Amino acid sequence: MQSKNQTGKFLTFEGIDGAGKSTHIAYVAEYLQEKLQKRGIKVICSREPGGTPLGETLRALLLQHKMHLETEALLMFAVRREHLAQLIQPALERGDWVISDRFTDATFAYQGGGRKLPLDKLNALEQWVHPDLQPDLTLLFDVPLEVARARLDATRDLDKFEQEKADFFAATRQEYLRRAAEFPQRFRIIDSTQSIADIRLQLDKLMDELLDSAQSAA
Ligand SMILES: Nc1ncnc2c1ncn2[C@@H]1O[C@H](COP(=O)(O)OP(=O)(O)OP(=O)(O)O)[C@@H](O)[C@H]1O
Ligand SMILES: Cc1cn([C@H]2C[C@H](O)[C@@H](COP(=O)(O)O)O2)c(=O)[nH]c1=O
């Protein structure tokens, strides 16, 4: 069994709405949990905005109500502060692994790219809320806008963000890709136009690499 003094791993899933990230989270969590169980490590799935009772209450407001752009960005970071304090940091300190469906890259992409909030304001909030924590691995599910839109239209009623126009999502996607290029050591881009089965094969490989690096660091 692995020493519990070890810090767990933090994985984040990102992409524009309809890219397919949520489809793969349960699969990755199960894959990792099966391998980590024998080392006494739990895999915890969460999401943003959300992840705590307060965060889920704020999520409902954020996804439905129109508000000032800065209010929206501040609330995203307020949700994140609570998520870090209540769930993410305690889990990582126990040595457990956390998978979050979106994290700070989403604020840069949506509020920074999509809504054009200056990035220096977001950098300042990031420095305030989590100066010393970055995901160990960020999977960016990338698809052309039309593919994402067709997937969303086929499945559900659209929330406030999902109702945005193509130019909003083009700018959001561009900011995601810009951040992936800026932080190549933690980002992996998944071509989400592939079949679900092919994406799973790619995810298996990525998770095996991560498990190997965690094991050799232990
Ligand atoms: N590779 C794929 N090929 C075909 N359909 C897919 C693929 N990935 C996901 N889908 C379908 O697209 C729809 C949207 O997927 P999903 O909910 O995972 O997207 P998402 O990126 O999590 O979106 P959101 O952020 O808005 O929740 C679902 O109906 C899902 O079954
Ligand atoms: C964390 C975060 C999220 N958003 C947006 C992105 C999505 O449209 C919704 C979350 O819904 P999901 O389908 O569960 O991914 O919120 C954002 O604009 N900024 C953020 O920081």
PDB file of C-alpha atoms and ligand atoms in Angstrom:
ATOM      1  CA  MET A   1       0.000   0.000   0.000  1.00  0.00           C
ATOM      2  CA  GLN A   2       1.227   3.447  -0.872  1.00  0.00           C
ATOM      3  CA  SER A   3       2.214   5.903   1.856  1.00  0.00           C
ATOM      4  CA  LYS A   4      -0.662   8.250   2.667  1.00  0.00           C
ATOM      5  CA  ASN A   5       1.780  11.160   3.024  1.00  0.00           C
ATOM      6  CA  GLN A   6       1.921  11.324  -0.728  1.00  0.00           C
ATOM      7  CA  THR A   7      -0.076  14.036  -2.486  1.00  0.00           C
ATOM      8  CA  GLY A   8      -2.747  12.778  -4.860  1.00  0.00           C
ATOM      9  CA  LYS A   9      -3.083  13.687  -8.527  1.00  0.00           C
ATOM     10  CA  PHE A  10      -5.399  16.373  -9.882  1.00  0.00           C
ATOM     11  CA  LEU A  11      -6.911  15.865 -13.355  1.00  0.00           C
ATOM     12  CA  THR A  12      -9.155  18.307 -15.196  1.00  0.00           C
ATOM     13  CA  PHE A  13     -11.387  17.819 -18.254  1.00  0.00           C
ATOM     14  CA  GLU A  14     -12.004  20.812 -20.511  1.00  0.00           C
ATOM     15  CA  GLY A  15     -13.604  21.740 -23.819  1.00  0.00           C
ATOM     16  CA  ILE A  16     -16.404  23.795 -25.333  1.00  0.00           C
ATOM     17  CA  ASP A  17     -19.971  22.697 -24.553  1.00  0.00           C
ATOM     18  CA  GLY A  18     -20.814  19.515 -26.446  1.00  0.00           C
ATOM     19  CA  ALA A  19     -17.167  18.548 -27.058  1.00  0.00           C
ATOM     20  CA  GLY A  20     -17.766  15.263 -25.233  1.00  0.00           C
ATOM     21  CA  LYS A  21     -15.744  15.600 -22.024  1.00  0.00           C
ATOM     22  CA  SER A  22     -18.499  14.476 -19.614  1.00  0.00           C
ATOM     23  CA  THR A  23     -18.989  11.309 -21.678  1.00  0.00           C
ATOM     24  CA  HIS A  24     -15.481  10.179 -20.738  1.00  0.00           C
ATOM     25  CA  ILE A  25     -15.158  11.162 -17.082  1.00  0.00           C
ATOM     26  CA  ALA A  26     -16.888   8.131 -15.560  1.00  0.00           C
ATOM     27  CA  TYR A  27     -14.865   5.855 -17.857  1.00  0.00           C
ATOM     28  CA  VAL A  28     -11.530   7.408 -16.811  1.00  0.00           C
ATOM     29  CA  ALA A  29     -12.524   7.397 -13.133  1.00  0.00           C
ATOM     30  CA  GLU A  30     -13.385   3.683 -13.267  1.00  0.00           C
ATOM     31  CA  TYR A  31     -10.200   2.862 -15.170  1.00  0.00           C
ATOM     32  CA  LEU A  32      -8.057   4.662 -12.602  1.00  0.00           C
ATOM     33  CA  GLN A  33     -10.010   3.412  -9.586  1.00  0.00           C
ATOM     34  CA  GLU A  34      -9.493  -0.196 -10.608  1.00  0.00           C
ATOM     35  CA  LYS A  35      -5.717   0.319 -10.733  1.00  0.00           C
ATOM     36  CA  LEU A  36      -5.442   2.524  -7.629  1.00  0.00           C
ATOM     37  CA  GLN A  37      -7.694   0.486  -5.336  1.00  0.00           C
ATOM     38  CA  LYS A  38      -4.901  -1.890  -4.339  1.00  0.00           C
ATOM     39  CA  ARG A  39      -2.815   1.118  -3.260  1.00  0.00           C
ATOM     40  CA  GLY A  40      -5.646   2.348  -0.994  1.00  0.00           C
ATOM     41  CA  ILE A  41      -6.273   5.423  -3.173  1.00  0.00           C
ATOM     42  CA  LYS A  42      -9.745   6.742  -4.027  1.00  0.00           C
ATOM     43  CA  VAL A  43     -10.690   8.530  -7.255  1.00  0.00           C
ATOM     44  CA  ILE A  44     -13.149  11.377  -6.677  1.00  0.00           C
ATOM     45  CA  CYS A  45     -15.121  13.014  -9.518  1.00  0.00           C
ATOM     46  CA  SER A  46     -16.374  16.539  -9.201  1.00  0.00           C
ATOM     47  CA  ARG A  47     -17.278  19.508 -11.390  1.00  0.00           C
ATOM     48  CA  GLU A  48     -17.224  23.287 -11.772  1.00  0.00           C
ATOM     49  CA  PRO A  49     -19.134  25.357 -11.317  1.00  0.00           C
ATOM     50  CA  GLY A  50     -20.275  23.107  -8.472  1.00  0.00           C
ATOM     51  CA  GLY A  51     -18.576  20.426  -6.415  1.00  0.00           C
ATOM     52  CA  THR A  52     -19.930  21.508  -3.001  1.00  0.00           C
ATOM     53  CA  PRO A  53     -23.469  22.248  -1.757  1.00  0.00           C
ATOM     54  CA  LEU A  54     -22.800  26.004  -1.992  1.00  0.00           C
ATOM     55  CA  GLY A  55     -21.118  25.582  -5.375  1.00  0.00           C
ATOM     56  CA  GLU A  56     -24.103  23.653  -6.757  1.00  0.00           C
ATOM     57  CA  THR A  57     -26.469  26.409  -5.570  1.00  0.00           C
ATOM     58  CA  LEU A  58     -24.309  29.026  -7.304  1.00  0.00           C
ATOM     59  CA  ARG A  59     -24.096  26.815 -10.411  1.00  0.00           C
ATOM     60  CA  ALA A  60     -27.863  27.016 -10.862  1.00  0.00           C
ATOM     61  CA  LEU A  61     -27.633  30.837 -10.785  1.00  0.00           C
ATOM     62  CA  LEU A  62     -24.574  30.988 -13.059  1.00  0.00           C
ATOM     63  CA  LEU A  63     -26.105  28.736 -15.724  1.00  0.00           C
ATOM     64  CA  GLN A  64     -29.461  30.556 -15.838  1.00  0.00           C
ATOM     65  CA  HIS A  65     -29.095  34.234 -14.882  1.00  0.00           C
ATOM     66  CA  LYS A  66     -27.594  36.928 -17.072  1.00  0.00           C
ATOM     67  CA  MET A  67     -25.169  39.032 -15.003  1.00  0.00           C
ATOM     68  CA  HIS A  68     -22.285  41.458 -15.378  1.00  0.00           C
ATOM     69  CA  LEU A  69     -19.252  39.786 -16.910  1.00  0.00           C
ATOM     70  CA  GLU A  70     -17.074  40.528 -13.864  1.00  0.00           C
ATOM     71  CA  THR A  71     -19.764  39.199 -11.492  1.00  0.00           C
ATOM     72  CA  GLU A  72     -19.738  35.981 -13.519  1.00  0.00           C
ATOM     73  CA  ALA A  73     -15.938  35.643 -13.347  1.00  0.00           C
ATOM     74  CA  LEU A  74     -15.859  36.451  -9.614  1.00  0.00           C
ATOM     75  CA  LEU A  75     -18.588  33.892  -8.894  1.00  0.00           C
ATOM     76  CA  MET A  76     -16.698  31.219 -10.868  1.00  0.00           C
ATOM     77  CA  PHE A  77     -13.672  31.851  -8.650  1.00  0.00           C
ATOM     78  CA  ALA A  78     -15.821  31.986  -5.489  1.00  0.00           C
ATOM     79  CA  VAL A  79     -17.228  28.548  -6.352  1.00  0.00           C
ATOM     80  CA  ARG A  80     -13.668  27.369  -6.987  1.00  0.00           C
ATOM     81  CA  ARG A  81     -12.390  28.687  -3.645  1.00  0.00           C
ATOM     82  CA  GLU A  82     -15.054  26.681  -1.823  1.00  0.00           C
ATOM     83  CA  HIS A  83     -14.430  23.623  -4.005  1.00  0.00           C
ATOM     84  CA  LEU A  84     -10.707  23.768  -3.218  1.00  0.00           C
ATOM     85  CA  ALA A  85     -11.275  24.221   0.518  1.00  0.00           C
ATOM     86  CA  GLN A  86     -14.009  21.620   0.969  1.00  0.00           C
ATOM     87  CA  LEU A  87     -13.130  18.935  -1.544  1.00  0.00           C
ATOM     88  CA  ILE A  88     -10.034  19.253  -3.739  1.00  0.00           C
ATOM     89  CA  GLN A  89      -7.311  20.141  -1.224  1.00  0.00           C
ATOM     90  CA  PRO A  90      -8.415  17.713   1.530  1.00  0.00           C
ATOM     91  CA  ALA A  91      -8.634  14.879  -1.023  1.00  0.00           C
ATOM     92  CA  LEU A  92      -5.182  15.576  -2.490  1.00  0.00           C
ATOM     93  CA  GLU A  93      -3.700  15.844   1.011  1.00  0.00           C
ATOM     94  CA  ARG A  94      -5.148  12.400   1.827  1.00  0.00           C
ATOM     95  CA  GLY A  95      -3.382  11.074  -1.269  1.00  0.00           C
ATOM     96  CA  ASP A  96      -6.623  10.567  -3.210  1.00  0.00           C
ATOM     97  CA  TRP A  97      -6.986  11.539  -6.871  1.00  0.00           C
ATOM     98  CA  VAL A  98      -9.476  14.186  -8.014  1.00  0.00           C
ATOM     99  CA  ILE A  99     -11.015  14.536 -11.477  1.00  0.00           C
ATOM    100  CA  SER A 100     -12.809  17.833 -12.055  1.00  0.00           C
ATOM    101  CA  ASP A 101     -15.117  18.449 -15.010  1.00  0.00           C
ATOM    102  CA  ARG A 102     -13.712  21.971 -15.685  1.00  0.00           C
ATOM    103  CA  PHE A 103     -11.460  24.192 -13.563  1.00  0.00           C
ATOM    104  CA  THR A 104      -9.631  27.530 -14.050  1.00  0.00           C
ATOM    105  CA  ASP A 105      -8.849  26.955 -17.746  1.00  0.00           C
ATOM    106  CA  ALA A 106     -12.626  27.196 -18.303  1.00  0.00           C
ATOM    107  CA  THR A 107     -12.692  30.703 -16.806  1.00  0.00           C
ATOM    108  CA  PHE A 108      -9.856  31.788 -19.091  1.00  0.00           C
ATOM    109  CA  ALA A 109     -11.627  30.217 -22.083  1.00  0.00           C
ATOM    110  CA  TYR A 110     -15.235  31.338 -21.407  1.00  0.00           C
ATOM    111  CA  GLN A 111     -14.924  34.609 -19.481  1.00  0.00           C
ATOM    112  CA  GLY A 112     -11.545  35.560 -21.006  1.00  0.00           C
ATOM    113  CA  GLY A 113     -11.857  34.211 -24.573  1.00  0.00           C
ATOM    114  CA  GLY A 114     -15.639  34.093 -25.051  1.00  0.00           C
ATOM    115  CA  ARG A 115     -16.648  37.195 -23.078  1.00  0.00           C
ATOM    116  CA  LYS A 116     -13.360  39.104 -23.549  1.00  0.00           C
ATOM    117  CA  LEU A 117     -12.597  39.862 -19.891  1.00  0.00           C
ATOM    118  CA  PRO A 118      -8.949  41.015 -19.793  1.00  0.00           C
ATOM    119  CA  LEU A 119      -6.722  38.070 -18.934  1.00  0.00           C
ATOM    120  CA  ASP A 120      -4.688  40.036 -16.388  1.00  0.00           C
ATOM    121  CA  LYS A 121      -7.810  40.193 -14.169  1.00  0.00           C
ATOM    122  CA  LEU A 122      -8.169  36.409 -14.406  1.00  0.00           C
ATOM    123  CA  ASN A 123      -4.467  35.919 -13.719  1.00  0.00           C
ATOM    124  CA  ALA A 124      -4.879  38.023 -10.553  1.00  0.00           C
ATOM    125  CA  LEU A 125      -7.859  35.941  -9.390  1.00  0.00           C
ATOM    126  CA  GLU A 126      -6.000  32.714 -10.097  1.00  0.00           C
ATOM    127  CA  GLN A 127      -3.030  33.967  -8.058  1.00  0.00           C
ATOM    128  CA  TRP A 128      -5.363  34.807  -5.201  1.00  0.00           C
ATOM    129  CA  VAL A 129      -7.421  31.594  -5.196  1.00  0.00           C
ATOM    130  CA  HIS A 130      -4.853  28.902  -6.014  1.00  0.00           C
ATOM    131  CA  PRO A 131      -1.338  30.358  -6.291  1.00  0.00           C
ATOM    132  CA  ASP A 132       0.365  27.003  -5.715  1.00  0.00           C
ATOM    133  CA  LEU A 133      -1.935  24.482  -7.347  1.00  0.00           C
ATOM    134  CA  GLN A 134      -2.242  23.503 -11.000  1.00  0.00           C
ATOM    135  CA  PRO A 135      -3.730  20.319 -12.430  1.00  0.00           C
ATOM    136  CA  ASP A 136      -1.237  17.492 -12.992  1.00  0.00           C
ATOM    137  CA  LEU A 137      -3.003  16.723 -16.259  1.00  0.00           C
ATOM    138  CA  THR A 138      -5.601  18.624 -18.290  1.00  0.00           C
ATOM    139  CA  LEU A 139      -7.441  16.809 -21.072  1.00  0.00           C
ATOM    140  CA  LEU A 140      -8.772  19.238 -23.656  1.00  0.00           C
ATOM    141  CA  PHE A 141     -11.556  17.689 -25.736  1.00  0.00           C
ATOM    142  CA  ASP A 142     -11.375  19.613 -28.976  1.00  0.00           C
ATOM    143  CA  VAL A 143     -13.966  19.645 -31.775  1.00  0.00           C
ATOM    144  CA  PRO A 144     -15.081  22.049 -34.489  1.00  0.00           C
ATOM    145  CA  LEU A 145     -17.990  24.225 -33.341  1.00  0.00           C
ATOM    146  CA  GLU A 146     -20.495  22.643 -35.725  1.00  0.00           C
ATOM    147  CA  VAL A 147     -19.826  19.179 -34.326  1.00  0.00           C
ATOM    148  CA  ALA A 148     -20.290  20.377 -30.738  1.00  0.00           C
ATOM    149  CA  ARG A 149     -23.464  22.278 -31.664  1.00  0.00           C
ATOM    150  CA  ALA A 150     -24.986  19.270 -33.446  1.00  0.00           C
ATOM    151  CA  ARG A 151     -24.268  17.073 -30.404  1.00  0.00           C
ATOM    152  CA  LEU A 152     -25.915  19.555 -28.030  1.00  0.00           C
ATOM    153  CA  ASP A 153     -28.944  20.139 -30.256  1.00  0.00           C
ATOM    154  CA  ALA A 154     -29.534  16.398 -30.416  1.00  0.00           C
ATOM    155  CA  THR A 155     -29.597  15.927 -26.663  1.00  0.00           C
ATOM    156  CA  ARG A 156     -30.977  18.638 -24.410  1.00  0.00           C
ATOM    157  CA  ASP A 157     -32.446  22.049 -23.558  1.00  0.00           C
ATOM    158  CA  LEU A 158     -29.675  24.635 -23.728  1.00  0.00           C
ATOM    159  CA  ASP A 159     -28.458  26.625 -20.687  1.00  0.00           C
ATOM    160  CA  LYS A 160     -27.236  30.272 -20.721  1.00  0.00           C
ATOM    161  CA  PHE A 161     -23.764  29.439 -22.057  1.00  0.00           C
ATOM    162  CA  GLU A 162     -24.938  26.823 -24.538  1.00  0.00           C
ATOM    163  CA  GLN A 163     -27.256  29.433 -26.106  1.00  0.00           C
ATOM    164  CA  GLU A 164     -24.287  31.659 -27.032  1.00  0.00           C
ATOM    165  CA  LYS A 165     -23.525  32.240 -30.731  1.00  0.00           C
ATOM    166  CA  ALA A 166     -20.805  30.678 -32.865  1.00  0.00           C
ATOM    167  CA  ASP A 167     -18.345  33.589 -32.470  1.00  0.00           C
ATOM    168  CA  PHE A 168     -18.448  33.169 -28.658  1.00  0.00           C
ATOM    169  CA  PHE A 169     -17.541  29.484 -28.952  1.00  0.00           C
ATOM    170  CA  ALA A 170     -14.903  30.179 -31.614  1.00  0.00           C
ATOM    171  CA  ALA A 171     -13.186  32.586 -29.185  1.00  0.00           C
ATOM    172  CA  THR A 172     -13.627  30.148 -26.283  1.00  0.00           C
ATOM    173  CA  ARG A 173     -12.097  27.306 -28.266  1.00  0.00           C
ATOM    174  CA  GLN A 174      -9.240  29.537 -29.432  1.00  0.00           C
ATOM    175  CA  GLU A 175      -8.379  30.512 -25.850  1.00  0.00           C
ATOM    176  CA  TYR A 176      -8.394  26.842 -24.800  1.00  0.00           C
ATOM    177  CA  LEU A 177      -5.994  26.030 -27.636  1.00  0.00           C
ATOM    178  CA  ARG A 178      -3.820  29.032 -26.750  1.00  0.00           C
ATOM    179  CA  ARG A 179      -3.541  27.814 -23.155  1.00  0.00           C
ATOM    180  CA  ALA A 180      -2.763  24.268 -24.318  1.00  0.00           C
ATOM    181  CA  ALA A 181       0.127  25.711 -26.340  1.00  0.00           C
ATOM    182  CA  GLU A 182       1.264  27.830 -23.367  1.00  0.00           C
ATOM    183  CA  PHE A 183       1.256  24.897 -20.916  1.00  0.00           C
ATOM    184  CA  PRO A 184       2.173  21.872 -23.039  1.00  0.00           C
ATOM    185  CA  GLN A 185       3.521  19.912 -20.058  1.00  0.00           C
ATOM    186  CA  ARG A 186       0.084  19.557 -18.451  1.00  0.00           C
ATOM    187  CA  PHE A 187      -2.303  19.713 -21.455  1.00  0.00           C
ATOM    188  CA  ARG A 188      -3.168  16.826 -23.752  1.00  0.00           C
ATOM    189  CA  ILE A 189      -5.483  17.596 -26.662  1.00  0.00           C
ATOM    190  CA  ILE A 190      -8.004  14.887 -27.536  1.00  0.00           C
ATOM    191  CA  ASP A 191      -9.441  15.026 -31.052  1.00  0.00           C
ATOM    192  CA  SER A 192     -13.042  14.585 -30.002  1.00  0.00           C
ATOM    193  CA  THR A 193     -14.317  14.016 -33.552  1.00  0.00           C
ATOM    194  CA  GLN A 194     -13.018  10.448 -33.144  1.00  0.00           C
ATOM    195  CA  SER A 195     -15.388   7.669 -32.097  1.00  0.00           C
ATOM    196  CA  ILE A 196     -15.955   7.164 -28.371  1.00  0.00           C
ATOM    197  CA  ALA A 197     -14.149   3.799 -28.641  1.00  0.00           C
ATOM    198  CA  ASP A 198     -11.049   5.368 -30.228  1.00  0.00           C
ATOM    199  CA  ILE A 199     -10.982   8.137 -27.637  1.00  0.00           C
ATOM    200  CA  ARG A 200     -11.109   5.495 -24.877  1.00  0.00           C
ATOM    201  CA  LEU A 201      -8.045   3.783 -26.327  1.00  0.00           C
ATOM    202  CA  GLN A 202      -6.163   7.092 -26.270  1.00  0.00           C
ATOM    203  CA  LEU A 203      -7.347   7.748 -22.700  1.00  0.00           C
ATOM    204  CA  ASP A 204      -6.177   4.286 -21.567  1.00  0.00           C
ATOM    205  CA  LYS A 205      -2.672   5.105 -22.825  1.00  0.00           C
ATOM    206  CA  LEU A 206      -2.614   8.515 -21.162  1.00  0.00           C
ATOM    207  CA  MET A 207      -3.835   7.061 -17.854  1.00  0.00           C
ATOM    208  CA  ASP A 208      -1.224   4.292 -17.994  1.00  0.00           C
ATOM    209  CA  GLU A 209       1.511   6.916 -18.468  1.00  0.00           C
ATOM    210  CA  LEU A 210       0.188   8.927 -15.538  1.00  0.00           C
ATOM    211  CA  LEU A 211      -0.059   5.852 -13.314  1.00  0.00           C
ATOM    212  CA  ASP A 212       3.515   4.874 -14.241  1.00  0.00           C
ATOM    213  CA  SER A 213       4.869   8.327 -13.428  1.00  0.00           C
ATOM    214  CA  ALA A 214       2.964   8.416 -10.119  1.00  0.00           C
ATOM    215  CA  GLN A 215       4.276   4.957  -9.226  1.00  0.00           C
ATOM    216  CA  SER A 216       7.893   5.794 -10.017  1.00  0.00           C
ATOM    217  CA  ALA A 217       7.653   9.025  -7.990  1.00  0.00           C
ATOM    218  CA  ALA A 218       6.256   7.116  -4.966  1.00  0.00           C
TER     219      ALA A 218
HETATM  220  N1  LIG B   1     -16.847  11.054 -29.675  1.00  0.00           N
HETATM  221  C1  LIG B   1     -18.175  11.207 -29.751  1.00  0.00           C
HETATM  222  N2  LIG B   1     -18.826  10.832 -30.861  1.00  0.00           N
HETATM  223  C2  LIG B   1     -20.167  11.004 -30.966  1.00  0.00           C
HETATM  224  N3  LIG B   1     -20.963  11.524 -30.003  1.00  0.00           N
HETATM  225  C3  LIG B   1     -20.370  11.924 -28.884  1.00  0.00           C
HETATM  226  C4  LIG B   1     -18.942  11.778 -28.688  1.00  0.00           C
HETATM  227  N4  LIG B   1     -18.639  12.255 -27.461  1.00  0.00           N
HETATM  228  C5  LIG B   1     -19.794  12.671 -26.914  1.00  0.00           C
HETATM  229  N5  LIG B   1     -20.832  12.460 -27.756  1.00  0.00           N
HETATM  230  C6  LIG B   1     -22.238  12.821 -27.512  1.00  0.00           C
HETATM  231  O1  LIG B   1     -22.344  14.232 -27.532  1.00  0.00           O
HETATM  232  C7  LIG B   1     -23.246  14.694 -26.529  1.00  0.00           C
HETATM  233  C8  LIG B   1     -22.520  15.726 -25.643  1.00  0.00           C
HETATM  234  O2  LIG B   1     -21.488  15.041 -24.922  1.00  0.00           O
HETATM  235  P1  LIG B   1     -21.053  15.486 -23.464  1.00  0.00           P
HETATM  236  O3  LIG B   1     -22.253  15.741 -22.608  1.00  0.00           O
HETATM  237  O4  LIG B   1     -20.048  14.513 -23.013  1.00  0.00           O
HETATM  238  O5  LIG B   1     -20.371  16.871 -23.805  1.00  0.00           O
HETATM  239  P2  LIG B   1     -19.662  17.884 -22.848  1.00  0.00           P
HETATM  240  O6  LIG B   1     -18.419  18.295 -23.506  1.00  0.00           O
HETATM  241  O7  LIG B   1     -19.545  17.338 -21.487  1.00  0.00           O
HETATM  242  O8  LIG B   1     -20.700  19.086 -22.877  1.00  0.00           O
HETATM  243  P3  LIG B   1     -21.074  20.079 -21.673  1.00  0.00           P
HETATM  244  O9  LIG B   1     -19.829  20.741 -21.260  1.00  0.00           O
HETATM  245  O10 LIG B   1     -22.041  21.034 -22.302  1.00  0.00           O
HETATM  246  O11 LIG B   1     -21.717  19.255 -20.590  1.00  0.00           O
HETATM  247  C9  LIG B   1     -23.733  13.458 -25.793  1.00  0.00           C
HETATM  248  O12 LIG B   1     -24.979  13.085 -26.320  1.00  0.00           O
HETATM  249  C10 LIG B   1     -22.690  12.396 -26.128  1.00  0.00           C
HETATM  250  O13 LIG B   1     -23.243  11.095 -26.150  1.00  0.00           O
HETATM  251  C1  LIG B   2     -15.982  26.363 -14.639  1.00  0.00           C
HETATM  252  C2  LIG B   2     -16.578  27.322 -15.622  1.00  0.00           C
HETATM  253  C3  LIG B   2     -17.651  26.962 -16.406  1.00  0.00           C
HETATM  254  N1  LIG B   2     -18.171  27.821 -17.292  1.00  0.00           N
HETATM  255  C4  LIG B   2     -19.312  27.410 -18.119  1.00  0.00           C
HETATM  256  C5  LIG B   2     -18.978  26.387 -19.157  1.00  0.00           C
HETATM  257  C6  LIG B   2     -20.245  25.598 -19.318  1.00  0.00           C
HETATM  258  O1  LIG B   2     -21.039  26.221 -20.317  1.00  0.00           O
HETATM  259  C7  LIG B   2     -20.923  25.724 -17.968  1.00  0.00           C
HETATM  260  C8  LIG B   2     -20.763  24.477 -17.142  1.00  0.00           C
HETATM  261  O2  LIG B   2     -21.517  23.497 -17.691  1.00  0.00           O
HETATM  262  P1  LIG B   2     -20.995  21.986 -18.049  1.00  0.00           P
HETATM  263  O3  LIG B   2     -21.854  21.646 -19.192  1.00  0.00           O
HETATM  264  O4  LIG B   2     -21.284  21.201 -16.841  1.00  0.00           O
HETATM  265  O5  LIG B   2     -19.570  21.986 -18.369  1.00  0.00           O
HETATM  266  O6  LIG B   2     -20.268  26.791 -17.300  1.00  0.00           O
HETATM  267  C9  LIG B   2     -17.652  29.103 -17.402  1.00  0.00           C
HETATM  268  O7  LIG B   2     -18.161  29.917 -18.193  1.00  0.00           O
HETATM  269  N2  LIG B   2     -16.585  29.458 -16.646  1.00  0.00           N
HETATM  270  C10 LIG B   2     -16.022  28.622 -15.746  1.00  0.00           C
HETATM  271  O8  LIG B   2     -15.049  28.988 -15.043  1.00  0.00           O
END
